[in-house]
Coordinates of C-alpha atoms in Angstrom, one line a residue:
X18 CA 59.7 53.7 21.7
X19 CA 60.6 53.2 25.1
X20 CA 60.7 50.0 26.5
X21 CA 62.1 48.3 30.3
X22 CA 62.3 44.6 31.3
X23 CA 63.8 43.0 34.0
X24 CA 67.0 41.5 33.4
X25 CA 66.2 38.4 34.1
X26 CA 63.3 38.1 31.6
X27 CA 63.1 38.0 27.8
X28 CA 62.9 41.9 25.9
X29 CA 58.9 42.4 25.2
X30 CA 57.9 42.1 21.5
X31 CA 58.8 45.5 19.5
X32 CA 56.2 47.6 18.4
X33 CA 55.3 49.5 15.6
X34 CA 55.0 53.2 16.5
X35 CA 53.3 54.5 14.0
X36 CA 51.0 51.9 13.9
X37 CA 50.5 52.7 17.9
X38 CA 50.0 56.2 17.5
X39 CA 47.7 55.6 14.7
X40 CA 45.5 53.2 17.3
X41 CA 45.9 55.2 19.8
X42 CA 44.2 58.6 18.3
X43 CA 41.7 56.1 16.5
X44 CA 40.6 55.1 20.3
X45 CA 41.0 58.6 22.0
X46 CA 38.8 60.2 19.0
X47 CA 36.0 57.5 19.5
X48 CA 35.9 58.1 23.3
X49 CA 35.8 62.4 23.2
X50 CA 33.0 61.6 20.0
X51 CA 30.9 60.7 23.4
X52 CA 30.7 63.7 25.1
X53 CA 26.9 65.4 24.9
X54 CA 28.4 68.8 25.5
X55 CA 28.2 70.8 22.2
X56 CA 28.3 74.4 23.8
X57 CA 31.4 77.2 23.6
X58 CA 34.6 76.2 24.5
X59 CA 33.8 72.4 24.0
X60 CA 37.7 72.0 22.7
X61 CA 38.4 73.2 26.0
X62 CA 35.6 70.8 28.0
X63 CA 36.9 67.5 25.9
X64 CA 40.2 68.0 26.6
X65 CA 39.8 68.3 30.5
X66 CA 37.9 65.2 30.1
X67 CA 40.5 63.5 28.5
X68 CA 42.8 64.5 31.1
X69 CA 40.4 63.0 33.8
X70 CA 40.4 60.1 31.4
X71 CA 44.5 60.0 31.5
X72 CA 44.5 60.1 34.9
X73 CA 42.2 57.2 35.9
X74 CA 43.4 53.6 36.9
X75 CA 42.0 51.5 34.9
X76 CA 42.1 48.3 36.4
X77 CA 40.0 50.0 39.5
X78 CA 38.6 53.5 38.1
X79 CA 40.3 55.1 40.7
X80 CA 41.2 58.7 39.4
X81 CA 44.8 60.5 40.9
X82 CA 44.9 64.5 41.6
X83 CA 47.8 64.7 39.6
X84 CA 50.5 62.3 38.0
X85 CA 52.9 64.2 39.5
X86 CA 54.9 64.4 43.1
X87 CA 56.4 67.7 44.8
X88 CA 56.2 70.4 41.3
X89 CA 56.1 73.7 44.1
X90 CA 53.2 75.8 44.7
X91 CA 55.8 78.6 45.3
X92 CA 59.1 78.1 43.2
X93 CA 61.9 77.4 46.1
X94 CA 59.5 77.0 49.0
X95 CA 58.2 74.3 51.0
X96 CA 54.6 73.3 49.8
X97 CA 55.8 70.4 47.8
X98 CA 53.1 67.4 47.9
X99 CA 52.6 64.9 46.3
X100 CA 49.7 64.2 44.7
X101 CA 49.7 60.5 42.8
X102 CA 46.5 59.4 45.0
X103 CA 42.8 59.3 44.8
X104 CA 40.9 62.0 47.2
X105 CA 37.1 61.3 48.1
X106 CA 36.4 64.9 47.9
X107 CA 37.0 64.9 44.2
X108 CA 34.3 62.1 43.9
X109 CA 31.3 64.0 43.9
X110 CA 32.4 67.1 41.1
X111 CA 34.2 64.3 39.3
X112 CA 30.9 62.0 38.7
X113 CA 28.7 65.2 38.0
X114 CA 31.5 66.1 35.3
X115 CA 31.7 62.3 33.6
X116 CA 27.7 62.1 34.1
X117 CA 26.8 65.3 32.9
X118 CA 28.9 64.9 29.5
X119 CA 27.9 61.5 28.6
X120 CA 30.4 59.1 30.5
X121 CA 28.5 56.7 32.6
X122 CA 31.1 54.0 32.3
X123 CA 33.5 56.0 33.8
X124 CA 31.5 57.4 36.7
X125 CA 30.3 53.6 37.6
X126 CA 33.9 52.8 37.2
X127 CA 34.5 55.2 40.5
X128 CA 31.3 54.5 42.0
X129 CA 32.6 51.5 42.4
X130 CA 36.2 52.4 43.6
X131 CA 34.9 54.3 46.1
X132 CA 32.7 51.9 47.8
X133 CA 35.8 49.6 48.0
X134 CA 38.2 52.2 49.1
X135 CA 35.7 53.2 52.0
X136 CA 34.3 49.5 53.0
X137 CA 34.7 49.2 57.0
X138 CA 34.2 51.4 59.5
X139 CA 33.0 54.7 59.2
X140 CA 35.6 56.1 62.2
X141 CA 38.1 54.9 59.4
X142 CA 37.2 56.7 56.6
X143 CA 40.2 58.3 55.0
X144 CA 40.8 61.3 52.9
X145 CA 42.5 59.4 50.1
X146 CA 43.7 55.9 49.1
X147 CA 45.8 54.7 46.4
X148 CA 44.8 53.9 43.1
X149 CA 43.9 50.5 44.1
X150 CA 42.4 51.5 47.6
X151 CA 45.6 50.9 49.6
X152 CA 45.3 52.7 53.1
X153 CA 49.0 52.9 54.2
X154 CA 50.6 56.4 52.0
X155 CA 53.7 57.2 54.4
X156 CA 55.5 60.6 53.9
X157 CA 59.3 60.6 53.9
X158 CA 61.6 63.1 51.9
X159 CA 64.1 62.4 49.2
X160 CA 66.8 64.4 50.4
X161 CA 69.4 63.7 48.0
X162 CA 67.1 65.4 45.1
X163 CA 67.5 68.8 44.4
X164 CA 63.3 69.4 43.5
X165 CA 62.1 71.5 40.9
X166 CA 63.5 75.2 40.8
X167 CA 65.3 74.2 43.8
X168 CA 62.3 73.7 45.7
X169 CA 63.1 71.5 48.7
X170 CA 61.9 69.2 50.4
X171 CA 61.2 66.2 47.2
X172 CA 58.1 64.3 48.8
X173 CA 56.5 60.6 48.6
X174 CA 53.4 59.5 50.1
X175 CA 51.2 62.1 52.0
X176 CA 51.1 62.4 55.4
X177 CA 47.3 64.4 55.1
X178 CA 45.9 60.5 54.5
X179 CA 46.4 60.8 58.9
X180 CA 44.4 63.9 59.2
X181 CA 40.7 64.2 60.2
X182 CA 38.6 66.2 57.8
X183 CA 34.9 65.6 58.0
X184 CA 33.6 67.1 55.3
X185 CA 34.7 64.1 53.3
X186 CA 31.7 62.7 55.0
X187 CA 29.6 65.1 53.1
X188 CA 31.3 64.3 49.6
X189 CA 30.5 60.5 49.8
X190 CA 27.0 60.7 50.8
X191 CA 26.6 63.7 48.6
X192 CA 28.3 61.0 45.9
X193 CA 26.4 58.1 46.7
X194 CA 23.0 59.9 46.4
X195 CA 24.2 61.7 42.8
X196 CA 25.3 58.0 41.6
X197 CA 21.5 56.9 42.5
X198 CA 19.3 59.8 41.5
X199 CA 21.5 59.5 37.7
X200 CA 20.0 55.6 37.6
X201 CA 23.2 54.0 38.6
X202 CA 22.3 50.3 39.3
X203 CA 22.5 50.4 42.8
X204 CA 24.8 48.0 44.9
X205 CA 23.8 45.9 48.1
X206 CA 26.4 47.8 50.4
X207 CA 25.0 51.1 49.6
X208 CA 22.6 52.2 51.6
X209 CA 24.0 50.5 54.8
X210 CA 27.4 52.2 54.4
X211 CA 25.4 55.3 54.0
X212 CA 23.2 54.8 57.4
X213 CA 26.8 53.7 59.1
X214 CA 28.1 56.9 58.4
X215 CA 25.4 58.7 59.2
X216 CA 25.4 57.1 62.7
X217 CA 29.3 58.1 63.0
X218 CA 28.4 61.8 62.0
X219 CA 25.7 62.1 65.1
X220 CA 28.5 63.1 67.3
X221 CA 31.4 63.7 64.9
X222 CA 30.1 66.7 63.5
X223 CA 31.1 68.6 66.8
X224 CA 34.5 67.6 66.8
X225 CA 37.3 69.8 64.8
X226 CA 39.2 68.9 61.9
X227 CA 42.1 70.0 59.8
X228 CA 39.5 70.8 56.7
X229 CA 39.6 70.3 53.5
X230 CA 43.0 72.1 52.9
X231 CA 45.0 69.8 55.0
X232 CA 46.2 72.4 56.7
X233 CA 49.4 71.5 59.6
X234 CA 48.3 73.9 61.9
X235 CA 46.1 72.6 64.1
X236 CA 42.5 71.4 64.1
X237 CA 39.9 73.9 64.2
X238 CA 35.7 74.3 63.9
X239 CA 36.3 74.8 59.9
X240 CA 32.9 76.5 58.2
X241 CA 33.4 74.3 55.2
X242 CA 33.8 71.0 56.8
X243 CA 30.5 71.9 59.2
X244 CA 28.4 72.9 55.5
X245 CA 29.5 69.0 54.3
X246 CA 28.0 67.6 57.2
X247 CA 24.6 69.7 57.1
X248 CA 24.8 68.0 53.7
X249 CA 25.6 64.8 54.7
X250 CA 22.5 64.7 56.9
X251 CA 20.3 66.1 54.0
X252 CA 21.4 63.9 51.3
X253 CA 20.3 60.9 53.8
X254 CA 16.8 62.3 54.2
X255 CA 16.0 63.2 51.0
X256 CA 17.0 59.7 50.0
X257 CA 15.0 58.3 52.2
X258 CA 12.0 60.1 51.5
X259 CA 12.4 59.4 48.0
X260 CA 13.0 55.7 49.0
X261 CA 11.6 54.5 51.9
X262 CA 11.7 51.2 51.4
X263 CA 15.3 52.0 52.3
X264 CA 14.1 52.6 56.3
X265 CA 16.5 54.5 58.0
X266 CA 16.1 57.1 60.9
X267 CA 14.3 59.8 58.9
X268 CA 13.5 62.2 62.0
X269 CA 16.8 61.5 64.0
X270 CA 18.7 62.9 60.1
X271 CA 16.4 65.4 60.0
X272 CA 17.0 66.9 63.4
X273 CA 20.3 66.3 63.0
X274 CA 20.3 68.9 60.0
X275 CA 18.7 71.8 61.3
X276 CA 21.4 71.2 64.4
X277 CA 24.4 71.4 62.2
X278 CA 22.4 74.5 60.3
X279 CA 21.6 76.2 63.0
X280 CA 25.2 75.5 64.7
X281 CA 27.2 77.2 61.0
X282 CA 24.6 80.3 61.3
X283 CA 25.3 80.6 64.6
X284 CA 28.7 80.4 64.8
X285 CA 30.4 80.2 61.1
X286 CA 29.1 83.8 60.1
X287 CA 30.1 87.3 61.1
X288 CA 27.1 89.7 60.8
X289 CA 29.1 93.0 61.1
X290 CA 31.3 92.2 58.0
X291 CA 28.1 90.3 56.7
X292 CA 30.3 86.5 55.6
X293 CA 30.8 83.4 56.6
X294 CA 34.3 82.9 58.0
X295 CA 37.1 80.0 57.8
X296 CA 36.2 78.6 60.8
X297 CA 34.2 79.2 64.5
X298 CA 35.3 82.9 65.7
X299 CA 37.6 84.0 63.0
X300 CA 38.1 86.8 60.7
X301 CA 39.4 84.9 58.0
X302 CA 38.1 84.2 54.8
X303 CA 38.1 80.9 52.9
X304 CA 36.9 79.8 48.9
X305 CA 35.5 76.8 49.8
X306 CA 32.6 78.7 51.8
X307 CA 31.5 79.6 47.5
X308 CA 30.1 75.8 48.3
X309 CA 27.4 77.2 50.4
X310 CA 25.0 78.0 47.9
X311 CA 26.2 75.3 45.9
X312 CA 25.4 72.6 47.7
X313 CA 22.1 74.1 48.8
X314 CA 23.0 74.8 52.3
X315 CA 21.3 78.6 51.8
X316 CA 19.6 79.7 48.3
X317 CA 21.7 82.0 46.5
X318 CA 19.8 85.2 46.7
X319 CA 20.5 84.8 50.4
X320 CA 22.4 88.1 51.8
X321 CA 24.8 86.5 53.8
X322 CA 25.8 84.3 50.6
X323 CA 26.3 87.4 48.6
X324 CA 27.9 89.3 51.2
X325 CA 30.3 85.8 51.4
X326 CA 30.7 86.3 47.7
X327 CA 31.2 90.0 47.6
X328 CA 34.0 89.4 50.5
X329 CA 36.4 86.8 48.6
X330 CA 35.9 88.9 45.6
X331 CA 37.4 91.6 47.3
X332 CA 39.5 89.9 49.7
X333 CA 41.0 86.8 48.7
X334 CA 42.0 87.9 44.9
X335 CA 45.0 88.4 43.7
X336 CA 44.5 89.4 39.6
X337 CA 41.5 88.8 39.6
X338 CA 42.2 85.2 40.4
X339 CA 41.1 83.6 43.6
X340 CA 43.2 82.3 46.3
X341 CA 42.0 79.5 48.6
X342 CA 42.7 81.6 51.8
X343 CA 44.9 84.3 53.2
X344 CA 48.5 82.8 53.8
X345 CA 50.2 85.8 55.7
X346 CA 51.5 84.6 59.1
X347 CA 51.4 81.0 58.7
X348 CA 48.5 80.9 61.4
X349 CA 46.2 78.3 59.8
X350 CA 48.0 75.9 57.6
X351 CA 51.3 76.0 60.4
X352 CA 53.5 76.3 56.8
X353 CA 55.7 78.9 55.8
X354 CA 56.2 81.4 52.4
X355 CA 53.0 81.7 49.8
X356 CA 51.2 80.4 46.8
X357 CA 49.4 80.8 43.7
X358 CA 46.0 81.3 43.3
X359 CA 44.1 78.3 43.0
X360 CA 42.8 77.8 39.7
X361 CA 39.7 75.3 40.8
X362 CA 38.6 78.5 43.6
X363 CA 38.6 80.7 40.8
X364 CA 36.3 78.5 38.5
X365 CA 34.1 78.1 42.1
X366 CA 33.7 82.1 41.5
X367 CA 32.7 82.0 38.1
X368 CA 30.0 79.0 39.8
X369 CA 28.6 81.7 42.1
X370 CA 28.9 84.9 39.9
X371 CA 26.5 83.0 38.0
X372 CA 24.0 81.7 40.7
X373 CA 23.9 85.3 42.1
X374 CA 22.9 86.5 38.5
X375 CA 26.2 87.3 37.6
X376 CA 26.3 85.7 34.6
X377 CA 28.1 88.3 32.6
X378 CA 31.4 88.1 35.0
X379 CA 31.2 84.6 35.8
X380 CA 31.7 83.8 31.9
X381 CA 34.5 86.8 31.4
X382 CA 36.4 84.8 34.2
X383 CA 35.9 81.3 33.1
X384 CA 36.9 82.8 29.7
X385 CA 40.1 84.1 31.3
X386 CA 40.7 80.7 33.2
X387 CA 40.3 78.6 29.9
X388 CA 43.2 81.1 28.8
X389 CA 45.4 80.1 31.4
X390 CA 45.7 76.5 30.1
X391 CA 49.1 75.8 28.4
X392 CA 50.2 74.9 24.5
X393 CA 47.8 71.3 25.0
X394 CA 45.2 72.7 27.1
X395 CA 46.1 71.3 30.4
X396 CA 46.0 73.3 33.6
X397 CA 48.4 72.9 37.2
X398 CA 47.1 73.4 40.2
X399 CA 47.5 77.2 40.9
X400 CA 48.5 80.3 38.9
X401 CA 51.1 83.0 40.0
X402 CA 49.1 85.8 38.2
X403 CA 52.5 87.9 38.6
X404 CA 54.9 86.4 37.3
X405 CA 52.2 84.0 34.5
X406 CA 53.1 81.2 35.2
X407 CA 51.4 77.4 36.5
X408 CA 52.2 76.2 39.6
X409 CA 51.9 73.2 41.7
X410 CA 51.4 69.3 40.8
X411 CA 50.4 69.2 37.1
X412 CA 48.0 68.6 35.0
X413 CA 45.5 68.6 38.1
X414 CA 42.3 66.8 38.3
X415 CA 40.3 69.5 40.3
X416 CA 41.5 72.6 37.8
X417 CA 40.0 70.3 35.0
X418 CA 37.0 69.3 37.0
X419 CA 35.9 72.8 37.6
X420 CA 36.5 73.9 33.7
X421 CA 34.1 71.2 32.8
X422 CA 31.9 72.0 35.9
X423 CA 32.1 75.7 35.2
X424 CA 31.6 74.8 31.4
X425 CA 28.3 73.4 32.1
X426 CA 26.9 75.5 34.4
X427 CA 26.9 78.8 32.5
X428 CA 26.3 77.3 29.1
X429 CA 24.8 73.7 30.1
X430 CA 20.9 74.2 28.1
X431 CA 23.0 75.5 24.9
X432 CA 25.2 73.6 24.9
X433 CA 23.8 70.0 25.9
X434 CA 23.7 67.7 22.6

């Protein structure tokens, strides 16, 4: 046992260990006894749940990306973040994961930390928040730390919480309407943070943004943050014409989402190479356009979403693994050296393998991911298929998110209890 006071105050009560431990696996075994999911790899499933579990505030259902700061996504290089805080864009696959295995409790508990975190104005929205919904996460470097490996700079706080990225836009709305179509009691502040949102997208859609990847490079017209807002706007109508005792301004959202479909077809998709691209007029490629089909934005049988496919299979691989784009020249994310594959892009394949019919490959790399997990079944951030090895903050709420994701998606009617 390991136990701290302050000096000035009495030493806490001792405690029995054993008897601890004993209470503790008592409680962890009566929580995993919840999950419906009874298909393969359910050892697998329950323990990324737990981990999501492990990795939620309690006192505010807020859930970190990792409980770790500055572990390197390339061993002696730069991209060292810290990741101790809660991002919106991991609300929406982290309630269908807790909802779709049984675990309303917890996905009200975030419901409800995200409409606090988010309460005010819509221009204000942030990316992330602390676990209790504090707004202020300054970056400074510990200098007098040597980092892990020797990786340099040491990081605190996260200077991304300043960046504009609309598709966070997207996630909550996509979110909020999840949390009501599963029977979530609904709350009074809702539906009109939903409609003031909507009015702040009307215009903010055309603006750039630094994307989902934080990137330091620059702002740009990313594909990916454009799709969120196509379905922010359709998440709000289908809402509404599911509810409209709501009211709302059905045929202003409507219009509004063929504009922002219309604009990503347009614009966001390169017909001679037959893919979507990173962002307005590029060549590049980018895993988070395996959301398009996803999220409904074009049906999957669509060519241009298998030509998307077919292009990161080819493209953005590296053993078979997928990274989250191309890193060579520094050009996008303004940072220099490399990094591993990204673990939650590669179980985003296995998604769209399986939506394109592709269920045969989809499960022989989701097998291959569940591999990847360490001695205790917990997973990092990113893989360097090279050298095997984990890399990046660890254990990562988004790698476990898409096991459980991917877990249900290609085995979800066998496997439901």
């Amino acid at each position: 046992m390991l136990t701290w006071h302050p000096s000035h105050e009495p030493s806490p009560p001792p405690i029995d260990p054993y008897e601890a431990l004993r209470h503790s696996v008592a409680d962890w075994r009566a929580w995993a006894a919840h999950c419906r999911y009874r298909g393969p790899y359910r050892d697998a499933v329950v323990r990324s749940l737990i981990t999501l579990k492990a990795l939620t505030y309690k006192p505010t259902g807020g859930i970190v990306a990792a409980a770790t700061t500055s572990l390197p996504e390339e061993p002696g290089g730069v991209r060292n973040w810290d990741y101790r805080y809660c991002w919106l864009r991991d609300s929406t696959l982290t309630l269908g994961a807790l909802l779709a295995a049984g675990y309303t409790a917890e996905a009200e508990a975030w419901r409800d930390w995200l409409l606090r975190a988010v309460a005010g104005s819509p221009a204000d929205l942030q990316i992330m928040y602390g676990v209790a919904g504090e707004r202020r996460l300054p970056e400074y470097e510990l200098p007098w730390l040597s980092g892990f490996a020797g990786s340099r700079p040491v990081r605190i706080g996260n200077d991304a919480v300043n960046q504009v990225q609309l598709d966070v836009y997207g996630e909550v709305m996509d979110t909020l309407s999840l949390a009501r179509t599963a029977g979530m009691p609904p709350k009074p502040q809702m539906w009109e943070l939903q409609c003031a949102l909507m009015d702040f997208l009307r215009t903010a859609w055309r603006e750039p943004d630094e994307g989902l990847w934080e990137v330091r490079g620059g702002r740009r017209h990313f594909v990916h943050s454009k799709v969120m807002c196509w379905v922010a706007a359709d998440r709000a109508v289908r809402t509404l014409e599911e509810h409209p005792d709501l009211g709302g301004d059905l045929e202003g959202w409507r219009a509004l989402r063929d504009e922002v479909h219309r604009d990503v077809c347009e614009k966001g998709y390169d017909p001679v190479r037959n893919t979507f691209t990173q962002y307005y007029g590029s060549r590049e490629l980018d895993a988070a356009l395996l959301f398009i089909p996803r999220v409904g934005f074009l049906p999957p049988d669509d060519p241009r979403v298998v030509g998307t496919i077919d292009a990161i299979a080819q493209e953005l691989t590296s053993g078979g693994l997928v990274h989250r784009y191309s890193t060579l020249g520094g050009t996008v994310d303004g940072l220099p050296g490399n990094e591993g594959t990204f673990l939650v892009c590669s179980f985003w394949l296995a998604d769209a393998l399986h939506m394109t019919g592709r269920t045969k490959e989809a499960r022989e790399l989701f097998e291959r991911l569940v591999g990847l997990a360490n001695d205790v079944g917990l997973l990092s951030e990113e893989y360097d298929p090279v050298a095997g090895r984990q890399l990046g903050n660890f254990p990562q709420a988004f790698s476990h998110i898409g096991l459980v994701h991917t877990a249900l998606a290609l085995f979800g009617e066998d496997g439901a209890g």
